[in-house]
């Protein structure tokens, strides 16, 4: 029978998952030890000032906060001031710059027309490949929605570079809806709340972790042998890594960032995608545009390259192909046996999670744990249900 022991709680990972769980439990009176193998907090959301230019840099790639979850929005605003920010992405294709997501401006510019919304809708309908009745692949789905020209210019090359495979090998489900807007709205996200932390994500996470019951150990890799020292462990590291890669490594894509500086404004926007297959990088991020309220004469940019993730690389995007899902099932079964460990976050549950979803799930995991713990004599059933949370999330997303 599993009983929650009293004593310290280990939180593995000082990213958003670990910080939010640690804070919730610390506020409820628990003593928390947070471990992170890196030399900084905030996980993949880490931001720091570039020494040469003074620009706030999104070290692991561009991060824009967007959500419809009011509680999560209030939560982040409690720890950091969020500045208004709209994500407007451009793309370069065949030597021309277009607006994304594909909208009326993109269509009119691409085809040299001046169509109104209804006309554009009819025009795209005409371009769509109606011979494809039951699209099975990403490519077929895109062709059925928008036809070959837009697909080639905006999806094909980019997707090949991003995922390292042909769009004919990816499932149609990736493109669920018509990826086109028939107006001039170029705000990338639809969410009610959108913003950028005034002093970066690391500052925000630092404030979440700043609680007298929380001790943070950086440069400290946690191994499951340490579980015995703690009443419970919340683990936001890689699921396969926890089990010593017993069933092999779950597939990820990793990213390489090629840093360069420029005096002035390099590209006039934060993110410029490159759709052509001949250009080896997927996008260029110019970090100073994430903080339009700051002034910097110099500029720092990252060219972003995507490739398969090796054993020593940072895992970024879970691939989740058929073989990964089979392995995932094996790890899931092992995770369910670990009754004093809760697997959380993007790596612990092997899913792509936006920051707002990460925070929502972290709040829920902490509350579920606390609701079991609040009882004087802990109820093993409730405890078990808290431990099943990650597994349920896993199953839902497979
Ligand atoms: C390129 C990219 C761009 C993104 N852009 C956006 C965006 O624009 N908007 C958005 O909402 N979301 C975005 N995201 C998602 C966002 O990064 C995640 O939501 C967030 O990082 C998840 O936080 P986490 O705490 O679960 O994981 P992480 O941030 O990965 O934190 C996990 C931490 O655990 C540590 N760790 C792992 N194993 C161990 C161990 N054994 N011992 C000690 N420490 C360990 C790691 O060092 C890491 O610091 C993006 C993701 C990527 C990859």
Tab-separated table of C-alpha atoms and ligand atoms in Angstrom:
chain	number	residue	atom	x	y	z
A	1	UNK	CA	0.000	0.000	0.000
A	2	UNK	CA	1.375	3.416	-0.922
A	3	UNK	CA	1.389	6.022	1.760
A	4	UNK	CA	2.544	9.582	1.324
A	5	UNK	CA	5.474	9.924	3.657
A	6	UNK	CA	6.027	13.227	5.379
A	7	UNK	CA	9.262	14.932	4.494
A	8	UNK	CA	10.834	16.839	1.676
A	9	UNK	CA	9.560	16.720	-1.860
A	10	UNK	CA	11.925	16.551	-4.812
A	11	UNK	CA	11.127	18.510	-7.944
A	12	UNK	CA	13.288	17.560	-10.910
A	13	UNK	CA	13.654	20.400	-13.388
A	14	UNK	CA	13.547	24.133	-12.711
A	15	UNK	CA	11.532	24.886	-15.854
A	16	UNK	CA	7.941	26.097	-15.758
A	17	UNK	CA	6.602	22.695	-14.691
A	18	UNK	CA	8.991	22.319	-11.765
A	19	UNK	CA	8.785	25.943	-10.661
A	20	UNK	CA	4.972	26.061	-10.592
A	21	UNK	CA	4.618	22.705	-8.799
A	22	UNK	CA	7.352	23.646	-6.336
A	23	UNK	CA	5.677	26.965	-5.575
A	24	UNK	CA	2.206	25.494	-5.056
A	25	UNK	CA	3.525	22.834	-2.681
A	26	UNK	CA	5.801	25.293	-0.859
A	27	UNK	CA	2.851	27.608	-0.255
A	28	UNK	CA	0.973	24.654	1.206
A	29	UNK	CA	3.785	24.194	3.734
A	30	UNK	CA	5.948	21.517	2.096
A	31	UNK	CA	9.715	21.718	1.953
A	32	UNK	CA	10.856	21.523	-1.641
A	33	UNK	CA	14.215	20.676	-3.208
A	34	UNK	CA	14.417	21.616	-6.879
A	35	UNK	CA	17.151	20.027	-8.996
A	36	UNK	CA	18.281	21.093	-12.442
A	37	UNK	CA	21.180	19.702	-14.421
A	38	UNK	CA	21.677	23.043	-16.156
A	39	UNK	CA	23.406	26.095	-14.715
A	40	UNK	CA	20.234	28.183	-14.939
A	41	UNK	CA	16.548	28.039	-14.031
A	42	UNK	CA	13.558	28.402	-16.424
A	43	UNK	CA	14.304	25.334	-18.563
A	44	UNK	CA	13.759	25.869	-22.264
A	45	UNK	CA	12.044	29.221	-21.666
A	46	UNK	CA	15.348	30.629	-20.380
A	47	UNK	CA	16.114	34.216	-21.388
A	48	UNK	CA	19.294	36.163	-20.785
A	49	UNK	CA	20.861	39.444	-21.842
A	50	UNK	CA	23.283	39.135	-24.705
A	51	UNK	CA	26.594	40.467	-23.410
A	52	UNK	CA	27.581	42.190	-26.644
A	53	UNK	CA	24.324	43.963	-27.533
A	54	UNK	CA	22.366	44.074	-24.243
A	55	UNK	CA	19.372	42.474	-26.025
A	56	UNK	CA	17.200	39.980	-24.103
A	57	UNK	CA	17.710	36.650	-25.879
A	58	UNK	CA	15.395	33.619	-25.939
A	59	UNK	CA	18.248	31.150	-25.557
A	60	UNK	CA	16.360	28.004	-26.638
A	61	UNK	CA	14.315	29.621	-29.404
A	62	UNK	CA	11.512	32.200	-29.569
A	63	UNK	CA	8.842	32.004	-26.845
A	64	UNK	CA	5.613	34.015	-27.069
A	65	UNK	CA	3.125	33.690	-24.247
A	66	UNK	CA	-0.481	33.220	-25.390
A	67	UNK	CA	-3.493	31.711	-23.657
A	68	UNK	CA	-7.255	31.631	-23.192
A	69	UNK	CA	-6.829	30.381	-19.634
A	70	UNK	CA	-7.613	33.311	-17.349
A	71	UNK	CA	-6.187	31.669	-14.252
A	72	UNK	CA	-2.899	30.943	-15.990
A	73	UNK	CA	-2.721	34.505	-17.320
A	74	UNK	CA	-3.320	35.887	-13.806
A	75	UNK	CA	-0.719	33.448	-12.480
A	76	UNK	CA	2.102	34.648	-14.758
A	77	UNK	CA	1.128	38.285	-14.224
A	78	UNK	CA	1.464	37.759	-10.485
A	79	UNK	CA	5.188	37.105	-10.936
A	80	UNK	CA	6.105	39.347	-13.866
A	81	UNK	CA	4.680	42.294	-15.767
A	82	UNK	CA	3.577	41.205	-19.228
A	83	UNK	CA	3.975	43.750	-22.013
A	84	UNK	CA	1.585	43.798	-24.964
A	85	UNK	CA	3.006	41.712	-27.792
A	86	UNK	CA	1.455	40.351	-30.978
A	87	UNK	CA	3.253	37.591	-32.825
A	88	UNK	CA	3.464	38.583	-36.490
A	89	UNK	CA	5.547	36.181	-38.539
A	90	UNK	CA	6.895	36.728	-42.048
A	91	UNK	CA	8.226	34.182	-44.486
A	92	UNK	CA	10.645	34.409	-47.381
A	93	UNK	CA	9.784	32.231	-50.339
A	94	UNK	CA	11.496	32.321	-53.710
A	95	UNK	CA	12.996	35.752	-53.012
A	96	UNK	CA	9.747	37.413	-51.860
A	97	UNK	CA	8.587	38.253	-48.341
A	98	UNK	CA	5.033	37.257	-47.369
A	99	UNK	CA	2.847	37.490	-44.320
A	100	UNK	CA	1.933	34.407	-42.260
A	101	UNK	CA	-0.331	32.626	-41.488
A	102	UNK	CA	-1.504	32.673	-45.115
A	103	UNK	CA	-4.055	35.479	-45.199
A	104	UNK	CA	-5.717	37.714	-47.766
A	105	UNK	CA	-2.565	39.803	-48.085
A	106	UNK	CA	-0.460	36.672	-48.721
A	107	UNK	CA	-2.888	35.369	-51.354
A	108	UNK	CA	-3.191	38.687	-53.178
A	109	UNK	CA	0.557	39.264	-53.152
A	110	UNK	CA	1.424	35.707	-54.148
A	111	UNK	CA	-0.983	35.608	-57.119
A	112	UNK	CA	-0.718	39.338	-58.004
A	113	UNK	CA	-4.415	39.928	-57.389
A	114	UNK	CA	-6.697	42.246	-55.400
A	115	UNK	CA	-9.327	39.765	-54.276
A	116	UNK	CA	-11.947	40.488	-51.637
A	117	UNK	CA	-12.622	37.803	-48.985
A	118	UNK	CA	-15.410	35.973	-50.827
A	119	UNK	CA	-13.513	36.082	-54.095
A	120	UNK	CA	-10.388	34.723	-52.398
A	121	UNK	CA	-12.386	31.920	-50.816
A	122	UNK	CA	-13.751	30.887	-54.211
A	123	UNK	CA	-10.303	31.232	-55.775
A	124	UNK	CA	-8.651	28.948	-53.180
A	125	UNK	CA	-11.505	26.487	-53.543
A	126	UNK	CA	-10.734	26.348	-57.251
A	127	UNK	CA	-7.042	25.704	-56.570
A	128	UNK	CA	-7.709	22.873	-54.165
A	129	UNK	CA	-7.072	19.374	-55.447
A	130	UNK	CA	-10.519	17.771	-55.472
A	131	UNK	CA	-9.223	14.468	-56.758
A	132	UNK	CA	-7.995	13.736	-53.217
A	133	UNK	CA	-11.066	12.441	-51.428
A	134	UNK	CA	-9.603	10.833	-48.349
A	135	UNK	CA	-6.276	12.522	-47.514
A	136	UNK	CA	-3.946	10.249	-45.572
A	137	UNK	CA	-0.761	12.328	-45.509
A	138	UNK	CA	0.137	15.898	-44.635
A	139	UNK	CA	0.887	16.543	-48.307
A	140	UNK	CA	-2.468	15.226	-49.523
A	141	UNK	CA	-4.294	17.238	-46.884
A	142	UNK	CA	-2.463	20.444	-47.848
A	143	UNK	CA	-3.081	19.879	-51.567
A	144	UNK	CA	-6.751	19.235	-50.907
A	145	UNK	CA	-7.024	22.465	-48.893
A	146	UNK	CA	-4.902	24.952	-50.869
A	147	UNK	CA	-3.541	23.362	-54.041
A	148	UNK	CA	0.019	22.894	-55.195
A	149	UNK	CA	1.383	26.445	-55.545
A	150	UNK	CA	0.685	27.637	-52.002
A	151	UNK	CA	1.668	24.248	-50.626
A	152	UNK	CA	5.055	24.316	-52.362
A	153	UNK	CA	5.774	27.913	-51.360
A	154	UNK	CA	4.684	27.848	-47.726
A	155	UNK	CA	4.565	24.263	-46.433
A	156	UNK	CA	6.621	21.751	-48.371
A	157	UNK	CA	10.201	22.966	-47.924
A	158	UNK	CA	9.625	24.277	-44.430
A	159	UNK	CA	8.103	21.007	-43.235
A	160	UNK	CA	10.897	18.938	-44.821
A	161	UNK	CA	13.497	21.021	-43.012
A	162	UNK	CA	11.641	21.095	-39.707
A	163	UNK	CA	10.858	17.365	-39.516
A	164	UNK	CA	13.643	15.910	-41.673
A	165	UNK	CA	11.215	13.872	-43.737
A	166	UNK	CA	8.878	14.276	-46.679
A	167	UNK	CA	5.364	15.624	-45.941
A	168	UNK	CA	4.200	12.409	-47.633
A	169	UNK	CA	5.454	10.564	-44.519
A	170	UNK	CA	3.581	12.757	-42.031
A	171	UNK	CA	-0.048	12.153	-41.059
A	172	UNK	CA	-2.882	14.294	-42.442
A	173	UNK	CA	-4.009	15.014	-38.883
A	174	UNK	CA	-1.227	17.620	-38.497
A	175	UNK	CA	-3.224	19.946	-40.752
A	176	UNK	CA	-6.684	19.756	-39.252
A	177	UNK	CA	-8.226	22.953	-40.610
A	178	UNK	CA	-7.903	25.055	-43.740
A	179	UNK	CA	-4.650	26.915	-42.981
A	180	UNK	CA	-5.807	30.165	-44.612
A	181	UNK	CA	-7.496	33.353	-43.367
A	182	UNK	CA	-9.710	35.311	-45.714
A	183	UNK	CA	-9.003	38.663	-44.063
A	184	UNK	CA	-5.914	40.746	-43.300
A	185	UNK	CA	-5.475	39.462	-39.737
A	186	UNK	CA	-1.806	38.460	-39.392
A	187	UNK	CA	-1.818	37.930	-35.619
A	188	UNK	CA	-0.342	34.423	-35.419
A	189	UNK	CA	-2.345	33.369	-32.360
A	190	UNK	CA	-6.094	33.571	-31.723
A	191	UNK	CA	-5.841	33.545	-27.932
A	192	UNK	CA	-7.443	36.233	-25.747
A	193	UNK	CA	-4.235	36.969	-23.828
A	194	UNK	CA	-0.857	37.408	-25.460
A	195	UNK	CA	2.257	39.084	-24.143
A	196	UNK	CA	5.935	39.087	-23.364
A	197	UNK	CA	7.462	39.217	-19.874
A	198	UNK	CA	9.045	42.650	-19.433
A	199	UNK	CA	12.289	41.285	-17.948
A	200	UNK	CA	12.275	37.854	-19.573
A	201	UNK	CA	11.024	34.407	-18.542
A	202	UNK	CA	13.986	33.594	-16.293
A	203	UNK	CA	13.231	36.594	-14.084
A	204	UNK	CA	9.617	35.411	-13.845
A	205	UNK	CA	10.583	31.828	-12.988
A	206	UNK	CA	13.058	33.187	-10.415
A	207	UNK	CA	10.191	34.920	-8.632
A	208	UNK	CA	8.039	31.779	-8.755
A	209	UNK	CA	10.868	29.846	-7.102
A	210	UNK	CA	11.617	32.574	-4.538
A	211	UNK	CA	9.910	31.046	-1.517
A	212	UNK	CA	11.472	30.249	1.868
A	213	UNK	CA	10.420	26.577	1.575
A	214	UNK	CA	12.188	26.118	-1.790
A	215	UNK	CA	15.877	25.286	-2.239
A	216	UNK	CA	17.205	25.169	-5.805
A	217	UNK	CA	20.221	23.035	-6.751
A	218	UNK	CA	21.601	23.944	-10.159
A	219	UNK	CA	24.168	21.839	-12.075
A	220	UNK	CA	22.730	18.849	-10.214
A	221	UNK	CA	21.465	15.889	-12.199
A	222	UNK	CA	18.827	13.918	-10.338
A	223	UNK	CA	18.920	10.149	-10.524
A	224	UNK	CA	16.036	7.960	-9.439
A	225	UNK	CA	18.251	6.374	-6.762
A	226	UNK	CA	17.641	9.620	-4.842
A	227	UNK	CA	13.877	9.056	-4.663
A	228	UNK	CA	14.291	7.296	-1.321
A	229	UNK	CA	15.413	10.568	0.287
A	230	UNK	CA	12.086	12.189	-0.508
A	231	UNK	CA	8.428	11.718	0.339
A	232	UNK	CA	7.526	12.225	-3.303
A	233	UNK	CA	9.202	13.230	-6.573
A	234	UNK	CA	7.799	15.377	-9.364
A	235	UNK	CA	9.889	14.613	-12.413
A	236	UNK	CA	9.951	16.936	-15.455
A	237	UNK	CA	13.026	15.396	-17.084
A	238	UNK	CA	12.897	12.988	-20.056
A	239	UNK	CA	10.659	9.974	-19.438
A	240	UNK	CA	13.008	7.568	-21.258
A	241	UNK	CA	16.016	9.023	-19.416
A	242	UNK	CA	14.403	8.303	-16.050
A	243	UNK	CA	14.402	4.597	-16.926
A	244	UNK	CA	17.946	4.643	-18.302
A	245	UNK	CA	16.631	4.420	-21.921
A	246	UNK	CA	15.756	0.801	-21.202
A	247	UNK	CA	13.495	0.518	-24.259
A	248	UNK	CA	15.583	2.815	-26.452
A	249	UNK	CA	15.396	6.556	-26.959
A	250	UNK	CA	12.139	8.306	-27.755
A	251	UNK	CA	12.517	10.289	-30.976
A	252	UNK	CA	13.077	14.049	-30.820
A	253	UNK	CA	14.209	16.782	-33.161
A	254	UNK	CA	16.847	19.119	-31.841
A	255	UNK	CA	17.786	22.625	-32.954
A	256	UNK	CA	21.101	24.340	-33.646
A	257	UNK	CA	21.234	28.106	-33.350
A	258	UNK	CA	23.822	30.022	-35.340
A	259	UNK	CA	24.291	33.376	-33.609
A	260	UNK	CA	25.237	36.512	-35.505
A	261	UNK	CA	25.089	40.198	-34.740
A	262	UNK	CA	24.161	43.189	-36.853
A	263	UNK	CA	24.444	46.927	-36.284
A	264	UNK	CA	20.914	48.284	-36.658
A	265	UNK	CA	17.798	46.334	-37.611
A	266	UNK	CA	18.588	43.113	-39.508
A	267	UNK	CA	15.148	41.996	-40.722
A	268	UNK	CA	12.531	44.352	-39.229
A	269	UNK	CA	10.615	41.623	-37.401
A	270	UNK	CA	11.183	39.024	-34.679
A	271	UNK	CA	10.712	35.876	-36.778
A	272	UNK	CA	11.362	35.374	-40.490
A	273	UNK	CA	10.676	31.874	-41.804
A	274	UNK	CA	12.441	30.470	-44.858
A	275	UNK	CA	10.176	28.197	-46.902
A	276	UNK	CA	12.612	27.220	-49.670
A	277	UNK	CA	14.151	23.759	-49.306
A	278	UNK	CA	17.435	25.122	-50.748
A	279	UNK	CA	17.959	27.364	-47.703
A	280	UNK	CA	19.180	25.040	-44.945
A	281	UNK	CA	17.753	26.929	-41.957
A	282	UNK	CA	14.060	27.148	-41.071
A	283	UNK	CA	13.960	30.656	-39.665
A	284	UNK	CA	15.882	33.646	-38.374
A	285	UNK	CA	14.960	35.129	-35.023
A	286	UNK	CA	15.947	38.743	-34.283
A	287	UNK	CA	15.581	38.894	-30.531
A	288	UNK	CA	15.336	42.616	-29.963
A	289	UNK	CA	11.934	42.687	-31.651
A	290	UNK	CA	10.565	40.600	-28.760
A	291	UNK	CA	11.120	43.651	-26.530
A	292	UNK	CA	9.855	46.565	-28.628
A	293	UNK	CA	9.732	48.737	-25.478
A	294	UNK	CA	13.555	48.592	-25.254
A	295	UNK	CA	16.092	50.395	-27.446
A	296	UNK	CA	19.255	48.751	-28.726
A	297	UNK	CA	21.470	49.954	-31.557
A	298	UNK	CA	23.038	46.529	-32.020
A	299	UNK	CA	21.089	43.410	-32.818
A	300	UNK	CA	21.554	39.700	-32.165
A	301	UNK	CA	19.968	37.051	-34.395
A	302	UNK	CA	19.770	33.260	-34.471
A	303	UNK	CA	19.634	31.168	-37.629
A	304	UNK	CA	17.739	28.034	-36.660
A	305	UNK	CA	18.540	24.583	-38.030
A	306	UNK	CA	16.562	21.448	-37.218
A	307	UNK	CA	18.057	17.936	-37.129
A	308	UNK	CA	17.599	14.549	-35.408
A	309	UNK	CA	18.360	14.643	-31.698
A	310	UNK	CA	21.465	12.710	-30.609
A	311	UNK	CA	22.227	11.413	-27.086
A	312	UNK	CA	24.070	14.598	-26.086
A	313	UNK	CA	21.657	17.093	-27.676
A	314	UNK	CA	18.829	19.088	-26.120
A	315	UNK	CA	15.541	17.349	-27.006
A	316	UNK	CA	13.153	19.940	-28.499
A	317	UNK	CA	10.252	18.540	-30.494
A	318	UNK	CA	8.866	15.037	-29.797
A	319	UNK	CA	8.451	13.216	-33.112
A	320	UNK	CA	5.754	10.767	-32.000
A	321	UNK	CA	5.846	8.506	-35.022
A	322	UNK	CA	4.426	4.990	-34.784
A	323	UNK	CA	7.597	3.414	-33.338
A	324	UNK	CA	7.892	6.210	-30.740
A	325	UNK	CA	4.348	5.533	-29.609
A	326	UNK	CA	5.074	1.844	-29.130
A	327	UNK	CA	8.109	2.700	-26.975
A	328	UNK	CA	6.052	5.292	-25.187
A	329	UNK	CA	3.574	2.603	-24.184
A	330	UNK	CA	6.386	0.603	-22.586
A	331	UNK	CA	7.692	3.589	-20.656
A	332	UNK	CA	4.153	4.444	-19.639
A	333	UNK	CA	3.679	1.048	-18.088
A	334	UNK	CA	6.918	1.483	-16.137
A	335	UNK	CA	5.906	4.994	-15.051
A	336	UNK	CA	2.617	3.685	-13.669
A	337	UNK	CA	4.602	1.391	-11.362
A	338	UNK	CA	6.482	4.341	-9.869
A	339	UNK	CA	3.892	5.182	-7.247
A	340	UNK	CA	5.891	7.907	-5.508
A	341	UNK	CA	6.852	9.743	-8.692
A	342	UNK	CA	4.646	12.018	-10.807
A	343	UNK	CA	5.832	12.568	-14.375
A	344	UNK	CA	5.083	16.068	-15.619
A	345	UNK	CA	5.939	18.609	-18.287
A	346	UNK	CA	6.962	18.396	-21.907
A	347	UNK	CA	9.755	15.831	-21.366
A	348	UNK	CA	8.122	13.830	-18.582
A	349	UNK	CA	5.036	13.244	-20.722
A	350	UNK	CA	6.736	13.272	-24.169
A	351	UNK	CA	4.401	15.879	-25.647
A	352	UNK	CA	4.782	19.307	-27.233
A	353	UNK	CA	3.256	21.627	-24.620
A	354	UNK	CA	2.826	25.360	-24.926
A	355	UNK	CA	3.788	27.326	-21.824
A	356	UNK	CA	0.215	28.020	-20.775
A	357	UNK	CA	-0.692	24.325	-20.968
A	358	UNK	CA	2.474	23.471	-19.038
A	359	UNK	CA	1.441	25.841	-16.248
A	360	UNK	CA	-2.157	24.604	-16.257
A	361	UNK	CA	-1.042	20.981	-15.941
A	362	UNK	CA	1.512	21.872	-13.247
A	363	UNK	CA	-1.160	23.646	-11.186
A	364	UNK	CA	-3.517	20.685	-11.599
A	365	UNK	CA	-0.834	18.124	-10.686
A	366	UNK	CA	0.113	20.054	-7.533
A	367	UNK	CA	-3.505	20.449	-6.478
A	368	UNK	CA	-4.301	16.820	-7.034
A	369	UNK	CA	-1.322	15.870	-4.913
A	370	UNK	CA	-2.320	18.322	-2.185
A	371	UNK	CA	-5.913	17.124	-2.131
A	372	UNK	CA	-4.635	13.620	-1.334
A	373	UNK	CA	-2.107	14.917	1.120
A	374	UNK	CA	-4.562	17.132	3.010
A	375	UNK	CA	-6.150	14.089	4.582
A	376	UNK	CA	-4.494	13.148	7.916
A	377	UNK	CA	-4.207	9.509	6.947
A	378	UNK	CA	-3.419	9.686	3.240
A	379	UNK	CA	-5.853	7.864	1.023
A	380	UNK	CA	-3.963	5.481	-1.255
A	381	UNK	CA	-6.701	5.671	-3.865
A	382	UNK	CA	-6.420	9.431	-4.137
A	383	UNK	CA	-2.671	9.206	-4.188
A	384	UNK	CA	-2.860	6.655	-6.954
A	385	UNK	CA	-5.115	8.909	-8.995
A	386	UNK	CA	-2.584	11.730	-8.690
A	387	UNK	CA	0.112	9.395	-9.943
A	388	UNK	CA	-2.014	8.391	-12.886
A	389	UNK	CA	-2.348	11.981	-14.074
A	390	UNK	CA	0.675	11.915	-16.321
A	391	UNK	CA	-0.262	8.530	-17.696
A	392	UNK	CA	-3.752	9.756	-18.515
A	393	UNK	CA	-2.287	12.763	-20.316
A	394	UNK	CA	0.004	10.451	-22.214
A	395	UNK	CA	-2.761	8.179	-23.359
A	396	UNK	CA	-4.971	11.083	-24.354
A	397	UNK	CA	-2.341	12.468	-26.660
A	398	UNK	CA	-1.252	9.277	-28.338
B	1	LIG	C1	11.712	25.875	-30.072
B	1	LIG	C2	10.544	25.989	-29.137
B	1	LIG	C3	9.792	27.126	-29.141
B	1	LIG	C4	8.712	27.238	-28.264
B	1	LIG	N1	7.957	28.374	-28.322
B	1	LIG	C5	6.891	28.482	-27.515
B	1	LIG	C6	6.057	29.641	-27.614
B	1	LIG	O1	6.275	30.533	-28.428
B	1	LIG	N2	4.985	29.706	-26.783
B	1	LIG	C7	4.699	28.716	-25.857
B	1	LIG	O2	3.708	28.844	-25.122
B	1	LIG	N3	5.490	27.623	-25.739
B	1	LIG	C8	6.570	27.496	-26.537
B	1	LIG	N4	7.371	26.388	-26.434
B	1	LIG	C9	7.100	25.378	-25.382
B	1	LIG	C10	7.856	25.660	-24.046
B	1	LIG	O3	9.243	25.618	-24.271
B	1	LIG	C11	7.426	24.601	-23.016
B	1	LIG	O4	6.063	24.787	-22.722
B	1	LIG	C12	8.188	24.665	-21.679
B	1	LIG	O5	9.567	24.751	-21.842
B	1	LIG	C13	7.871	23.423	-20.849
B	1	LIG	O6	8.453	23.544	-19.562
B	1	LIG	P1	8.918	22.257	-18.754
B	1	LIG	O7	9.249	22.738	-17.398
B	1	LIG	O8	7.893	21.184	-18.885
B	1	LIG	O9	10.207	21.704	-19.520
B	1	LIG	P2	11.670	22.303	-19.681
B	1	LIG	O10	11.606	23.772	-19.897
B	1	LIG	O11	12.356	21.492	-20.697
B	1	LIG	O12	12.338	22.045	-18.257
B	1	LIG	C14	12.811	20.779	-17.856
B	1	LIG	C15	14.091	20.974	-17.051
B	1	LIG	O13	14.447	19.729	-16.455
B	1	LIG	C16	15.847	19.645	-16.398
B	1	LIG	N5	16.197	18.224	-16.260
B	1	LIG	C17	15.907	17.211	-17.109
B	1	LIG	N6	16.343	16.041	-16.611
B	1	LIG	C18	16.927	16.320	-15.419
B	1	LIG	C19	17.552	15.532	-14.418
B	1	LIG	N7	17.660	14.179	-14.513
B	1	LIG	N8	18.044	16.150	-13.312
B	1	LIG	C20	17.945	17.485	-13.164
B	1	LIG	N9	17.351	18.281	-14.102
B	1	LIG	C21	16.843	17.708	-15.193
B	1	LIG	C22	16.292	20.270	-17.715
B	1	LIG	O14	17.627	20.729	-17.609
B	1	LIG	C23	15.281	21.410	-17.887
B	1	LIG	O15	15.796	22.625	-17.373
B	1	LIG	C24	8.411	26.208	-27.340
B	1	LIG	C25	9.187	25.045	-27.343
B	1	LIG	C26	10.218	24.921	-28.257
B	1	LIG	C27	10.991	23.639	-28.287
